[in-house]
Amino acid sequence: MEVDFLLIGQGIAGTVLSYRLIKSGKSVLVIDQADANNSSRVAAGLFNPITGRKMVKTWNADLLFPAIKPLYGDLEALLGKQLMYARNIYRPFFSIEEQNEWMGKSCDAEVQDYLENVRTKPLYEEVTDPYGGIMLKNAGYLDINTLMDAYGDWLAKNGRLRNGHFDEELLKHEAGKWHYQDIKASAIVYCSGLGAAKSSYFDWLPFAPVKGEIIEIESDFAPEEIINRGVFRITMPDDRIRVGSTYSWHDLDEGPTDRGKEEILERLEKIVPSKAGKLLSHRVGVRPATKDRKPFLGKHPAAESVYIFNGFGAKGVSLVPYYSKIMLRLLLEGSEPEKDVNISRFFKYI
C-alpha cells in the first residue's frame, strides 16, 4: 500500500490533520492504538476563550476561535453526528472586587467577542454566586469520543486506518520512501501524544505530561450553561454531569485516585453546594503538554520527511482546528510555522 502521508495516532490531532489532508486530495493512512488515546478520550472537550486564575483571554484566541466551528461543523456534516455543543460559560464572582473589575473590563474591545454579559445578581439559587458572575459566549464543548469513534469508522471503511501498535524499529527509509510493513509513505507525521516522546526522532522535545482526573455524577441540577470556577461542571446530552479536572505533574503512572476525586468534589461543593449526586464514573488521562505550553509543529531537522503535530495539552479542542491549517501548509507547501510553535525553537537541545 502506498500513500502520501502516514500518520501515527488518531487522537484529536491525528483526526483533524488527517481530515484536512484527505480534503486536500492527499492519500493518508492512520495507524492507531486505541487504548493509547486516553488523554483525548478523557478530555472534557471544553473550548473556553477566557481562562486561568486571572481570567484573561486565552493565548491566540482571536486566531483560534474563528477556526473552531467551521472545522467541527464540516466533520459533523461528513459523519452525520452532532459533535459540537455551543454553550455559554458562567464564572461566578467570589468578591465584590471581582465584580467591579469585570464591570470595568466589559468595555474592553479585547473581550467583546467573548463576553455575553456581566451579572451583578445570582444566576441560579443552586450556585454560590452572591455577587453574580461573567457569562462568556463563543464557548462550549466537543463530544470527542463520538468524533473519534465515528471518524475512526469512516477511516476504516475507506481503507485509511490500521489498528494496532506502531513499532518504530520496523520503520525503514529506502529510495525516498518510508517503509513500514506493507506500507510505503512519502512522509510520516507523529500525532501520537506522549507516544512521540518515546520516538527516537522526537525524544529530545520537552514534553511536560500533566495528569488529569475527571468524574461524572447524577444531579437534579442540570443547567444549560457550563459553570466554571475551580472546576468545570458540564451538563452532557444524556443529562450526566461531567466535572473536572485535576492537574498533576506527579504520580503519572497511577490510575484514578481518591485524592483526585475528593479534590474535584471539594471544589464543586464551593460553587454548587450539595448537588453532587451518585458517582457514575471516574477516569484519568495524561495530557501531552509541553514545557512552554505551546504545541509542537514542524519537520525533523535531519530525518527526511518526518514531522510532528503534537503537544496540545488540555486545550487541544481549541488549538487543533487552527494549527492543523498551519501544519497543512508545512506539509503541502513547505511553509514553516511561526517560531512560537515551531519545533525549531528546541533544536539547541538535540
Coordinates of C-alpha atoms in Angstrom, one line a residue:
M1 CA 0.0 0.0 0.0
E2 CA 1.4 3.4 -1.0
V3 CA 0.3 6.7 0.5
D4 CA 1.4 10.3 0.6
F5 CA 1.2 10.6 4.4
L6 CA 1.4 8.0 7.2
L7 CA 0.0 9.5 10.4
I8 CA 0.8 7.9 13.8
G9 CA -2.1 8.3 16.2
Q10 CA -5.8 9.1 15.9
G11 CA -6.3 11.4 18.8
I12 CA -7.8 14.8 18.3
A13 CA -4.6 15.9 16.5
G14 CA -4.5 12.9 14.1
T15 CA -8.2 13.0 13.5
V16 CA -8.2 16.7 12.4
L17 CA -5.0 16.7 10.5
S18 CA -5.8 13.5 8.5
Y19 CA -9.2 15.1 7.6
R20 CA -7.5 18.2 6.3
L21 CA -5.0 16.2 4.3
I22 CA -7.7 14.0 2.8
K23 CA -9.8 17.0 2.0
S24 CA -6.8 18.4 0.2
G25 CA -6.7 15.4 -2.1
K26 CA -3.8 13.5 -0.4
S27 CA -3.8 9.8 0.3
V28 CA -3.5 9.1 4.0
L29 CA -3.1 6.1 6.3
V30 CA -3.5 6.4 10.1
I31 CA -2.0 3.8 12.4
D32 CA -3.7 4.0 15.8
Q33 CA -3.6 2.1 19.0
A34 CA -7.0 3.0 20.5
D35 CA -6.0 2.4 24.1
A36 CA -3.2 5.0 23.7
N37 CA -5.7 7.8 23.2
N38 CA -6.8 8.1 26.8
S39 CA -5.9 11.8 27.0
S40 CA -8.2 12.7 24.1
R41 CA -10.9 10.4 25.3
V42 CA -11.0 11.5 28.9
A43 CA -10.8 15.2 28.0
A44 CA -14.0 17.2 28.5
G45 CA -13.6 18.9 25.1
L46 CA -14.1 22.3 26.5
F47 CA -13.4 25.4 24.4
N48 CA -13.2 28.4 26.6
P49 CA -12.0 31.9 25.4
I50 CA -11.3 33.4 28.9
T51 CA -9.2 31.2 31.2
G52 CA -6.9 31.0 34.1
R53 CA -7.0 32.3 37.6
K54 CA -6.6 35.9 36.3
M55 CA -9.3 35.3 33.7
V56 CA -7.5 36.6 30.7
K57 CA -8.2 35.9 27.0
T58 CA -6.6 32.6 26.1
W59 CA -3.4 32.7 24.1
N60 CA -4.1 33.4 20.4
A61 CA -7.9 33.4 21.0
D62 CA -8.6 35.7 18.0
L63 CA -6.9 33.2 15.7
L64 CA -8.1 30.0 17.3
F65 CA -11.8 30.6 17.9
P66 CA -12.9 31.6 14.4
A67 CA -11.5 28.2 13.2
I68 CA -13.4 26.0 15.7
K69 CA -16.9 26.0 14.5
P70 CA -16.2 25.7 10.7
L71 CA -13.9 22.7 11.2
Y72 CA -16.0 20.7 13.6
G73 CA -19.1 21.7 11.6
D74 CA -17.5 20.1 8.5
L75 CA -16.8 17.0 10.4
E76 CA -20.4 16.9 11.7
A77 CA -21.6 17.0 8.1
L78 CA -19.2 14.3 7.0
L79 CA -20.1 11.9 9.8
G80 CA -23.8 12.7 10.3
K81 CA -23.3 13.2 14.0
Q82 CA -23.7 16.1 16.4
L83 CA -20.2 16.7 17.8
M84 CA -20.2 20.4 18.9
Y85 CA -22.3 21.9 21.6
A86 CA -22.3 25.6 21.8
R87 CA -22.8 26.6 25.4
N88 CA -22.2 29.8 27.4
I89 CA -19.8 29.5 30.3
Y90 CA -20.7 31.1 33.6
R91 CA -18.0 32.0 36.0
P92 CA -19.3 33.2 39.4
F93 CA -17.6 36.1 41.2
F94 CA -16.3 35.4 44.7
S95 CA -16.0 39.0 45.8
I96 CA -17.3 42.5 45.0
E97 CA -13.8 43.4 43.9
E98 CA -14.1 40.8 41.1
Q99 CA -17.5 42.2 40.1
N100 CA -16.1 45.7 39.9
E101 CA -13.1 44.6 37.9
W102 CA -15.2 42.9 35.3
M103 CA -17.7 45.8 35.2
G104 CA -14.6 47.8 34.0
K105 CA -13.3 45.1 31.7
S106 CA -16.7 44.8 30.0
C107 CA -16.0 47.8 27.8
D108 CA -12.6 46.5 26.7
A109 CA -12.6 45.7 22.9
E110 CA -10.3 42.8 23.6
V111 CA -13.0 40.8 25.2
Q112 CA -16.1 41.9 23.4
D113 CA -16.3 38.9 21.1
Y114 CA -16.4 36.5 24.1
L115 CA -18.3 38.4 26.8
E116 CA -22.1 37.9 26.8
N117 CA -22.7 40.0 29.9
V118 CA -21.6 40.8 33.5
R119 CA -24.2 39.7 36.0
T120 CA -24.4 41.6 39.4
K121 CA -27.0 39.2 40.8
P122 CA -27.1 35.4 41.3
L123 CA -28.0 33.3 38.2
Y124 CA -29.3 30.2 40.0
E125 CA -30.1 29.6 43.6
E126 CA -28.2 26.3 43.4
V127 CA -24.9 28.2 42.6
T128 CA -22.7 30.1 45.0
D129 CA -22.6 33.4 43.2
P130 CA -23.8 36.2 45.6
Y131 CA -22.0 38.8 43.5
G132 CA -23.1 37.4 40.2
G133 CA -20.6 36.5 37.6
I134 CA -19.5 36.8 34.0
M135 CA -21.2 35.0 31.1
L136 CA -18.9 34.0 28.3
K137 CA -20.1 33.3 24.7
N138 CA -18.4 31.6 21.7
A139 CA -17.7 28.7 24.0
G140 CA -18.9 25.2 24.5
Y141 CA -17.6 21.6 24.3
L142 CA -16.9 18.9 21.7
D143 CA -18.0 15.4 22.1
I144 CA -14.6 13.9 21.5
N145 CA -15.4 10.3 21.9
T146 CA -18.2 10.4 19.4
L147 CA -15.9 12.3 17.0
M148 CA -13.1 9.8 17.3
D149 CA -15.3 6.7 17.1
A150 CA -17.3 7.9 14.1
Y151 CA -14.3 9.3 12.3
G152 CA -12.3 6.1 13.0
D153 CA -15.2 4.1 11.5
W154 CA -15.1 6.4 8.5
L155 CA -11.4 6.0 8.0
A156 CA -11.7 2.2 8.4
K157 CA -14.5 2.0 5.8
N158 CA -12.3 3.9 3.4
G159 CA -9.2 1.8 4.0
R160 CA -7.4 4.6 5.7
L161 CA -7.0 3.1 9.2
R162 CA -4.8 0.4 10.7
N163 CA -5.5 -0.5 14.4
G164 CA -2.5 -1.7 16.4
H165 CA 0.8 -0.9 18.0
F166 CA 3.3 1.1 15.9
D167 CA 6.8 -0.4 16.2
E168 CA 9.2 2.3 15.2
E169 CA 12.0 -0.3 14.9
L170 CA 10.3 -1.7 11.8
L171 CA 10.4 1.7 10.1
K172 CA 12.9 2.0 7.2
H173 CA 13.8 4.7 4.7
E174 CA 14.7 3.5 1.2
A175 CA 14.7 5.2 -2.2
G176 CA 13.0 8.3 -0.9
K177 CA 10.1 6.4 0.8
W178 CA 9.3 5.3 4.3
H179 CA 8.6 1.6 4.6
Y180 CA 6.5 0.1 7.4
Q181 CA 5.3 -3.5 7.0
D182 CA 3.4 -3.4 3.7
I183 CA 3.1 0.4 3.7
K184 CA 5.1 2.9 1.7
A185 CA 4.7 6.6 2.5
S186 CA 6.3 9.8 1.3
A187 CA 6.1 11.3 4.7
I188 CA 5.4 10.4 8.3
V189 CA 3.6 12.7 10.9
Y190 CA 3.7 11.9 14.6
C191 CA 0.3 12.8 16.1
S192 CA 0.6 10.2 18.9
G193 CA 0.6 12.4 22.0
L194 CA 3.0 11.2 24.6
G195 CA 3.9 8.2 22.4
A196 CA 6.0 10.7 20.4
A197 CA 8.2 11.3 23.4
K198 CA 9.4 7.7 23.1
S199 CA 10.3 8.1 19.4
S200 CA 13.9 8.2 18.5
Y201 CA 13.1 11.2 16.3
F202 CA 11.4 13.4 18.9
D203 CA 12.6 12.2 22.3
W204 CA 14.5 15.5 22.7
L205 CA 11.4 17.6 22.7
P206 CA 10.5 18.9 26.2
F207 CA 7.2 17.3 26.8
A208 CA 5.7 18.0 30.3
P209 CA 2.9 15.5 30.8
V210 CA 0.0 16.5 33.0
K211 CA -2.3 14.0 34.6
G212 CA -6.0 15.0 34.8
E213 CA -8.8 13.2 36.6
I214 CA -12.5 13.7 35.8
I215 CA -15.8 12.4 37.2
E216 CA -19.4 12.1 36.1
I217 CA -22.3 12.3 38.5
E218 CA -26.0 12.3 38.6
S219 CA -27.7 15.5 39.7
D220 CA -31.2 17.1 39.5
F221 CA -29.5 20.5 38.7
A222 CA -28.7 20.4 35.0
P223 CA -28.3 23.9 33.7
E224 CA -27.6 24.5 30.0
E225 CA -24.6 26.8 30.9
I226 CA -21.2 25.4 31.8
I227 CA -20.3 26.5 35.3
N228 CA -16.6 27.0 35.6
R229 CA -14.8 28.2 38.7
G230 CA -12.1 26.0 40.2
V231 CA -13.7 23.1 38.3
F232 CA -15.9 22.9 35.2
R233 CA -19.4 21.5 35.5
I234 CA -21.0 20.4 32.2
T235 CA -24.4 19.0 31.6
M236 CA -23.9 16.3 28.9
P237 CA -26.5 15.3 26.3
D238 CA -27.6 12.3 28.3
D239 CA -28.0 14.6 31.4
R240 CA -24.9 13.2 33.1
I241 CA -22.9 15.9 34.8
R242 CA -19.2 16.0 34.0
V243 CA -16.9 17.6 36.5
G244 CA -13.2 18.2 36.4
S245 CA -10.4 18.5 36.2
T246 CA -7.3 18.0 38.3
Y247 CA -3.8 18.9 37.1
S248 CA -0.9 16.9 38.4
W249 CA 2.7 16.7 37.2
H250 CA 3.4 13.8 39.5
D251 CA 2.0 10.3 40.0
L252 CA 1.6 10.0 36.2
D253 CA 1.5 6.2 36.3
E254 CA -1.3 6.0 38.9
G255 CA -4.8 5.4 37.7
P256 CA -7.8 7.3 39.2
T257 CA -7.1 8.3 42.8
D258 CA -9.2 9.0 45.8
R259 CA -7.4 12.3 46.4
G260 CA -8.2 13.4 42.9
K261 CA -11.9 12.6 43.3
E262 CA -12.0 14.3 46.6
E263 CA -10.3 17.4 45.2
I264 CA -12.9 17.7 42.4
L265 CA -15.8 17.2 44.8
E266 CA -14.4 19.8 47.3
R267 CA -14.1 22.4 44.5
L268 CA -17.5 21.5 43.2
E269 CA -19.0 22.0 46.6
K270 CA -17.7 25.6 46.7
I271 CA -19.7 26.6 43.5
V272 CA -22.7 24.2 43.5
P273 CA -23.2 23.0 47.1
S274 CA -25.0 19.8 47.9
K275 CA -25.6 18.9 44.3
A276 CA -23.1 16.1 43.8
G277 CA -25.3 13.1 43.4
K278 CA -24.3 9.5 42.7
L279 CA -20.8 9.0 41.2
L280 CA -21.2 7.4 37.8
S281 CA -17.6 7.3 36.6
H282 CA -14.1 8.4 37.5
R283 CA -11.4 8.4 34.8
V284 CA -7.9 9.7 34.2
G285 CA -5.8 10.8 31.3
V286 CA -2.3 12.1 30.8
R287 CA -2.2 15.1 28.6
P288 CA 0.7 15.7 26.2
A289 CA 1.5 19.1 27.4
T290 CA 4.8 20.9 26.8
K291 CA 7.3 22.9 28.9
D292 CA 6.4 26.2 27.4
R293 CA 2.7 25.3 27.0
K294 CA 2.9 25.8 23.2
P295 CA 2.3 22.9 20.7
F296 CA 5.0 21.1 18.7
L297 CA 4.7 21.6 14.9
G298 CA 7.5 21.0 12.4
K299 CA 9.9 18.9 10.5
H300 CA 12.7 16.9 12.0
P301 CA 15.9 18.8 11.3
A302 CA 17.8 15.7 9.9
A303 CA 15.4 12.9 9.0
E304 CA 13.8 13.2 5.6
S305 CA 10.1 13.9 5.6
V306 CA 9.5 13.2 9.3
Y307 CA 7.1 15.6 11.0
I308 CA 5.4 16.2 14.3
F309 CA 2.0 17.6 15.1
N310 CA 1.6 17.3 18.9
G311 CA 1.8 18.7 22.4
F312 CA -1.7 20.3 22.6
G313 CA -2.2 19.6 26.2
A314 CA -5.5 20.5 27.8
K315 CA -6.6 22.9 25.1
G316 CA -6.4 20.6 22.1
V317 CA -10.0 21.1 21.0
S318 CA -9.3 24.9 20.7
L319 CA -5.8 24.7 19.3
V320 CA -6.0 21.9 16.7
P321 CA -8.5 23.4 14.2
Y322 CA -6.3 26.5 13.6
Y323 CA -2.9 24.9 13.9
S324 CA -3.9 22.0 11.7
K325 CA -4.2 24.6 8.9
I326 CA -0.7 25.8 9.7
M327 CA 0.6 22.2 9.7
L328 CA -1.1 21.6 6.4
R329 CA 0.8 24.5 4.8
L330 CA 4.0 23.0 6.0
L331 CA 3.2 19.5 4.7
L332 CA 1.9 20.7 1.3
E333 CA 3.8 23.9 0.6
G334 CA 6.9 23.8 2.9
S335 CA 5.7 26.9 4.7
E336 CA 7.3 27.0 8.2
P337 CA 5.1 27.5 11.2
E338 CA 5.7 30.6 13.3
K339 CA 8.5 30.4 15.8
D340 CA 6.4 30.1 19.0
V341 CA 5.0 26.7 17.9
N342 CA 7.8 25.5 15.5
I343 CA 10.0 22.8 16.9
S344 CA 13.0 24.7 15.6
R345 CA 12.8 26.6 18.9
F346 CA 14.2 23.5 20.6
F347 CA 16.8 22.4 18.0
K348 CA 19.5 23.5 20.5
Y349 CA 18.5 20.6 22.7
I350 CA 19.3 17.8 20.2

